Amino acid sequence: SECPPDIAKQLISDFSQPNDMVLDPFLGSGTSLGEAIKLGRKFIGIEINKNAWQAIREKNKNIVIHNNL
């Protein structure tokens, strides 16, 4: 299930500082990606489900996403 944005935002802000790198090894729909970028963090996300990438891109339209599959 998808992580609510407010929970992702709280966790990222509690455990990192601006310009830190955030790693999400289970990217899913990309909620953590969007919240990390909004909070001024760098981001690496891992998602093995190729079908999830379209949803991730759609949800985070204003973010440049590089897919290394």
Coordinates of C-alpha atoms in Angstrom, one line a residue:
S1 CA 0.0 0.0 0.0
E2 CA 1.0 3.6 -0.6
C3 CA 2.7 5.6 2.1
P4 CA 0.7 8.8 2.9
P5 CA 2.6 12.0 1.9
D6 CA 2.5 13.4 5.4
I7 CA 4.1 10.3 6.9
A8 CA 6.8 10.3 4.2
K9 CA 7.5 14.0 4.8
Q10 CA 7.7 13.6 8.6
L11 CA 10.1 10.6 8.3
I12 CA 12.4 12.3 5.8
S13 CA 12.5 15.6 7.8
D14 CA 13.1 13.7 11.1
F15 CA 16.0 11.6 9.8
S16 CA 17.8 13.8 7.3
Q17 CA 19.0 17.3 6.7
P18 CA 18.6 19.5 3.6
N19 CA 21.0 18.3 0.8
D20 CA 21.3 14.8 2.4
M21 CA 20.8 11.7 0.2
V22 CA 17.6 9.8 0.9
L23 CA 17.4 6.1 -0.2
D24 CA 14.1 4.3 -0.7
P25 CA 14.8 0.7 -1.6
F26 CA 11.1 0.0 -2.3
L27 CA 10.0 3.1 -4.3
G28 CA 6.5 1.9 -5.1
S29 CA 4.5 4.9 -6.4
G30 CA 7.2 7.5 -5.6
T31 CA 5.6 9.3 -2.7
S32 CA 9.0 9.5 -0.8
L33 CA 10.7 10.8 -4.0
G34 CA 8.4 13.8 -4.2
E35 CA 8.5 14.6 -0.5
A36 CA 12.3 14.3 -0.4
I37 CA 12.7 16.7 -3.3
K38 CA 10.3 19.2 -1.8
L39 CA 12.4 19.1 1.4
G40 CA 15.6 19.8 -0.4
R41 CA 17.0 16.3 -0.3
K42 CA 18.8 14.3 -3.0
F43 CA 17.2 11.0 -3.7
I44 CA 17.8 7.5 -4.9
G45 CA 14.9 5.1 -5.3
I46 CA 14.9 1.4 -6.3
E47 CA 11.9 -0.2 -7.9
I48 CA 12.0 -3.6 -9.7
N49 CA 8.4 -3.5 -10.9
K50 CA 8.7 -2.0 -14.4
N51 CA 5.0 -1.2 -14.4
A52 CA 5.4 1.1 -11.5
W53 CA 7.7 3.5 -13.4
Q54 CA 4.8 5.1 -15.3
A55 CA 2.9 5.8 -12.1
I56 CA 6.1 7.2 -10.5
R57 CA 6.7 9.6 -13.5
E58 CA 3.0 10.6 -13.6
K59 CA 3.0 11.4 -9.8
N60 CA 6.3 13.4 -10.0
K61 CA 5.8 15.2 -13.3
N62 CA 8.1 18.1 -12.3
I63 CA 11.1 16.0 -11.3
V64 CA 13.6 14.6 -13.8
I65 CA 13.7 10.8 -13.3
H66 CA 16.5 8.7 -14.6
N67 CA 15.6 5.0 -15.1
N68 CA 18.7 2.7 -15.2
L69 CA 16.9 -0.5 -16.2

